């Protein structure tokens, strides 16, 4: 399905970032197969697997001083002049280190947002998916990130209907969604593919049950999303103004997203969005996949602005210029 990791030279990445910023770009998104693995493929000795958290931490500490890592890349990007965001996507939960958390805390240009795909939380499912993490490890990691980085938005994705997922496994996932209250969350149904280990597993889940579980999981997250949105009302946040909202877009009030489009049609709060609005994003909103901040008023496009949140829909915020 994919090849080996291959890291681009840090000098190459910095040069591209400088050019993008010179062209007026306001957000740099770091995306890869496993962003947290950056630089580890350059270690001189590559014996054995470093997928498990303890092996990964040991390999990171053993790297030669000059080897680039995600931490060195973030620090150098953060030092570039200008007002812009750096967004971290596709981080593997097994490959987080204390140094990475401290680097995020020390880099103000890194958006307080982390994409942390977990896939599941039930112990048996994590083993069957070969996720290299335990349920307790995930719980502890989330607590550590939130404690050191107050206000951070955590995005995750889960897969329902993976072979062997029982009702008890799924209920554990639902409880975890309700209890953890991820700021951003999406759900996929497992897709059986030929010539894969999972595709040959026993106890395949029927498609109808997969869809039912996806809908239940997204319904649980919808309740959480409303609470998260409500917590922003009255606060002033920094947003990036992107474009003027079209009337049809305001009527639907949904992001171009495969996760949220399924469950937004009957939003009861859309009556708030009438008149002229601008479309913007906050630190908690990655392009295309997360919510938006609809701003009532006039502000220059392509620039950052301060906005006071005065309302919300399920997934989006409504604000006005400070």
Tab-separated table of C-alpha atoms in Angstrom, residues 15-238:
chain	number	residue	atom	x	y	z
A	15	UNK	CA	13.657	26.970	1.147
A	16	UNK	CA	10.156	26.029	-0.025
A	17	UNK	CA	8.632	27.575	3.094
A	18	UNK	CA	10.490	30.850	2.510
A	19	UNK	CA	9.223	30.988	-1.059
A	20	UNK	CA	5.630	30.272	0.002
A	21	UNK	CA	5.770	32.989	2.653
A	22	UNK	CA	7.255	35.434	0.131
A	23	UNK	CA	4.278	34.654	-2.124
A	24	UNK	CA	1.877	35.621	0.658
A	25	UNK	CA	0.999	32.203	2.102
A	26	UNK	CA	-0.315	32.451	5.670
A	27	UNK	CA	-0.343	28.787	6.680
A	28	UNK	CA	2.218	26.020	6.240
A	29	UNK	CA	0.749	22.522	6.616
A	30	UNK	CA	3.189	19.702	7.381
A	31	UNK	CA	1.816	16.514	5.835
A	32	UNK	CA	3.352	13.078	5.342
A	33	UNK	CA	2.720	9.391	5.810
A	34	UNK	CA	3.887	9.849	9.412
A	35	UNK	CA	4.994	13.380	10.222
A	36	UNK	CA	6.453	12.338	13.562
A	37	UNK	CA	8.799	9.903	11.759
A	38	UNK	CA	10.558	12.743	9.927
A	39	UNK	CA	14.337	12.222	9.943
A	40	UNK	CA	14.279	8.754	11.534
A	41	UNK	CA	14.908	7.085	8.161
A	42	UNK	CA	18.272	8.911	8.063
A	43	UNK	CA	19.679	7.190	11.147
A	44	UNK	CA	22.941	5.354	10.331
A	45	UNK	CA	21.898	2.016	11.838
A	46	UNK	CA	18.413	0.781	11.008
A	47	UNK	CA	18.244	-2.597	12.699
A	48	UNK	CA	14.895	-3.804	13.959
A	49	UNK	CA	11.518	-2.119	14.141
A	50	UNK	CA	11.076	1.187	15.945
A	51	UNK	CA	7.293	1.265	15.598
A	52	UNK	CA	6.584	0.787	19.300
A	53	UNK	CA	6.758	3.934	21.480
A	54	UNK	CA	9.707	2.791	23.610
A	55	UNK	CA	11.737	1.759	20.526
A	56	UNK	CA	10.929	5.012	18.770
A	57	UNK	CA	12.031	7.113	21.735
A	58	UNK	CA	15.281	5.169	21.998
A	59	UNK	CA	15.986	5.577	18.267
A	60	UNK	CA	15.301	9.310	18.473
A	61	UNK	CA	17.727	9.767	21.368
A	62	UNK	CA	20.407	7.799	19.473
A	63	UNK	CA	20.283	10.029	16.375
A	64	UNK	CA	23.512	11.880	15.473
A	65	UNK	CA	23.380	15.544	16.459
A	66	UNK	CA	23.033	16.895	12.923
A	67	UNK	CA	20.107	14.624	11.951
A	68	UNK	CA	16.939	16.597	11.202
A	69	UNK	CA	13.795	15.709	13.131
A	70	UNK	CA	10.319	17.135	13.327
A	71	UNK	CA	11.474	19.172	16.314
A	72	UNK	CA	14.396	20.773	14.467
A	73	UNK	CA	12.160	21.469	11.478
A	74	UNK	CA	9.461	23.122	13.600
A	75	UNK	CA	11.983	25.301	15.399
A	76	UNK	CA	13.540	26.523	12.153
A	77	UNK	CA	10.156	27.174	10.541
A	78	UNK	CA	9.018	29.026	13.649
A	79	UNK	CA	12.105	31.278	13.430
A	80	UNK	CA	11.220	32.491	9.923
A	81	UNK	CA	10.014	36.118	9.860
A	82	UNK	CA	6.368	36.953	9.278
A	83	UNK	CA	2.935	36.301	10.692
A	84	UNK	CA	1.821	32.792	9.738
A	85	UNK	CA	0.639	29.464	11.122
A	86	UNK	CA	2.374	26.092	11.011
A	87	UNK	CA	-0.062	23.180	11.182
A	88	UNK	CA	0.880	19.638	12.155
A	89	UNK	CA	-1.024	16.839	10.401
A	90	UNK	CA	-0.774	13.012	10.390
A	91	UNK	CA	1.205	12.432	13.576
A	92	UNK	CA	1.428	8.831	14.734
A	93	UNK	CA	0.408	8.436	18.402
A	94	UNK	CA	3.183	5.870	18.973
A	95	UNK	CA	5.837	8.332	17.820
A	96	UNK	CA	5.285	11.258	20.165
A	97	UNK	CA	8.091	12.291	22.498
A	98	UNK	CA	8.398	14.721	25.400
A	99	UNK	CA	10.744	16.775	23.214
A	100	UNK	CA	8.025	17.208	20.590
A	101	UNK	CA	5.522	18.421	23.183
A	102	UNK	CA	8.074	20.894	24.557
A	103	UNK	CA	8.898	22.074	21.025
A	104	UNK	CA	5.238	22.817	20.342
A	105	UNK	CA	5.026	24.740	23.608
A	106	UNK	CA	8.077	26.806	22.627
A	107	UNK	CA	6.941	27.646	19.067
A	108	UNK	CA	4.150	30.257	19.029
A	109	UNK	CA	3.706	30.076	15.253
A	110	UNK	CA	2.726	26.401	15.447
A	111	UNK	CA	-1.075	26.397	15.519
A	112	UNK	CA	-2.531	24.973	18.709
A	113	UNK	CA	-3.854	22.035	16.747
A	114	UNK	CA	-2.656	18.467	16.345
A	115	UNK	CA	-3.900	15.745	14.028
A	116	UNK	CA	-3.563	12.469	15.944
A	117	UNK	CA	-5.239	9.581	14.060
A	118	UNK	CA	-6.056	6.911	16.657
A	119	UNK	CA	-8.276	4.549	14.595
A	120	UNK	CA	-9.737	2.872	17.688
A	121	UNK	CA	-9.422	2.667	21.466
A	122	UNK	CA	-10.474	-0.877	22.406
A	123	UNK	CA	-7.431	-2.958	23.338
A	124	UNK	CA	-8.331	-5.880	21.089
A	125	UNK	CA	-8.969	-3.621	18.087
A	126	UNK	CA	-5.707	-1.752	18.547
A	127	UNK	CA	-3.866	-5.075	18.454
A	128	UNK	CA	-5.747	-6.316	15.391
A	129	UNK	CA	-5.028	-3.026	13.618
A	130	UNK	CA	-1.352	-3.298	14.635
A	131	UNK	CA	-1.386	0.222	16.062
A	132	UNK	CA	1.583	-0.349	18.422
A	133	UNK	CA	-0.204	1.491	21.245
A	134	UNK	CA	-2.360	0.437	24.173
A	135	UNK	CA	-5.528	2.096	25.419
A	136	UNK	CA	-3.774	3.399	28.533
A	137	UNK	CA	-0.883	4.783	26.477
A	138	UNK	CA	-3.334	6.793	24.357
A	139	UNK	CA	-5.204	8.108	27.393
A	140	UNK	CA	-1.928	9.162	29.041
A	141	UNK	CA	-0.602	10.812	25.862
A	142	UNK	CA	-3.734	12.914	25.400
A	143	UNK	CA	-3.615	14.005	29.040
A	144	UNK	CA	0.058	14.964	28.713
A	145	UNK	CA	-0.514	16.986	25.512
A	146	UNK	CA	-3.501	18.859	26.939
A	147	UNK	CA	-1.737	19.575	30.229
A	148	UNK	CA	1.360	21.049	28.559
A	149	UNK	CA	-0.493	22.782	25.710
A	150	UNK	CA	-3.652	24.347	27.197
A	151	UNK	CA	-6.304	25.177	24.617
A	152	UNK	CA	-4.930	22.836	21.971
A	153	UNK	CA	-7.446	21.378	19.523
A	154	UNK	CA	-7.022	17.646	19.050
A	155	UNK	CA	-8.247	16.129	15.797
A	156	UNK	CA	-8.544	12.380	15.420
A	157	UNK	CA	-10.120	9.802	13.138
A	158	UNK	CA	-11.600	6.431	13.958
A	159	UNK	CA	-12.404	3.362	11.871
A	160	UNK	CA	-15.571	1.432	12.668
A	161	UNK	CA	-16.429	-2.024	11.352
A	162	UNK	CA	-12.876	-3.360	11.305
A	163	UNK	CA	-12.901	-7.201	11.305
A	164	UNK	CA	-13.583	-8.517	14.782
A	165	UNK	CA	-15.194	-5.334	16.112
A	166	UNK	CA	-17.938	-6.525	18.443
A	167	UNK	CA	-20.726	-4.418	19.924
A	168	UNK	CA	-18.712	-4.287	23.148
A	169	UNK	CA	-15.653	-2.977	21.253
A	170	UNK	CA	-17.765	-0.351	19.553
A	171	UNK	CA	-19.398	0.712	22.836
A	172	UNK	CA	-15.938	1.248	24.301
A	173	UNK	CA	-15.178	3.545	21.372
A	174	UNK	CA	-18.434	5.477	21.844
A	175	UNK	CA	-17.719	5.971	25.541
A	176	UNK	CA	-14.205	7.182	24.705
A	177	UNK	CA	-15.563	9.736	22.212
A	178	UNK	CA	-18.032	11.083	24.773
A	179	UNK	CA	-15.491	11.182	27.607
A	180	UNK	CA	-12.436	12.542	25.783
A	181	UNK	CA	-14.329	15.297	23.911
A	182	UNK	CA	-12.067	15.714	20.906
A	183	UNK	CA	-12.336	19.168	19.412
A	184	UNK	CA	-12.316	17.681	15.907
A	185	UNK	CA	-13.196	14.122	14.951
A	186	UNK	CA	-14.072	12.099	11.861
A	187	UNK	CA	-15.201	8.518	11.338
A	188	UNK	CA	-14.545	6.094	8.479
A	189	UNK	CA	-16.102	2.718	7.814
A	190	UNK	CA	-13.601	-0.082	7.240
A	191	UNK	CA	-13.232	-1.040	3.596
A	192	UNK	CA	-12.274	-4.655	2.869
A	193	UNK	CA	-9.442	-4.754	0.343
A	194	UNK	CA	-8.135	-7.786	-1.510
A	195	UNK	CA	-4.633	-9.102	-0.788
A	196	UNK	CA	-4.445	-7.414	2.619
A	197	UNK	CA	-4.064	-9.041	6.028
A	198	UNK	CA	-7.231	-7.382	7.337
A	199	UNK	CA	-9.121	-8.345	4.197
A	200	UNK	CA	-8.447	-12.007	4.940
A	201	UNK	CA	-9.392	-11.792	8.623
A	202	UNK	CA	-12.377	-13.677	9.974
A	203	UNK	CA	-15.407	-11.952	11.511
A	204	UNK	CA	-15.857	-9.350	8.792
A	205	UNK	CA	-18.534	-6.822	9.810
A	206	UNK	CA	-21.571	-6.408	7.489
A	207	UNK	CA	-21.726	-3.105	5.573
A	208	UNK	CA	-25.072	-2.180	7.076
A	209	UNK	CA	-23.646	-2.496	10.589
A	210	UNK	CA	-20.577	-0.455	9.634
A	211	UNK	CA	-22.749	2.422	8.451
A	212	UNK	CA	-24.930	2.232	11.558
A	213	UNK	CA	-21.861	2.431	13.787
A	214	UNK	CA	-20.446	5.342	11.820
A	215	UNK	CA	-23.703	7.248	12.201
A	216	UNK	CA	-23.850	6.538	15.935
A	217	UNK	CA	-20.233	7.631	16.419
A	218	UNK	CA	-20.757	10.860	14.463
A	219	UNK	CA	-23.957	11.549	16.394
A	220	UNK	CA	-21.992	11.220	19.641
A	221	UNK	CA	-19.345	13.581	18.290
A	222	UNK	CA	-22.008	16.043	17.157
A	223	UNK	CA	-23.062	16.474	20.774
A	224	UNK	CA	-19.429	17.057	21.741
A	225	UNK	CA	-18.961	19.496	18.850
A	226	UNK	CA	-21.895	21.598	20.037
A	227	UNK	CA	-20.343	21.822	23.490
A	228	UNK	CA	-16.970	22.778	22.029
A	229	UNK	CA	-18.548	25.456	19.819
A	230	UNK	CA	-20.581	26.827	22.730
A	231	UNK	CA	-17.400	27.191	24.802
A	232	UNK	CA	-16.057	29.713	22.261
A	233	UNK	CA	-19.005	32.127	22.479
A	234	UNK	CA	-17.873	35.408	23.986
A	235	UNK	CA	-14.202	34.762	23.330
A	236	UNK	CA	-11.960	36.691	20.947
A	237	UNK	CA	-9.918	34.502	18.594
A	238	UNK	CA	-7.443	34.993	15.778
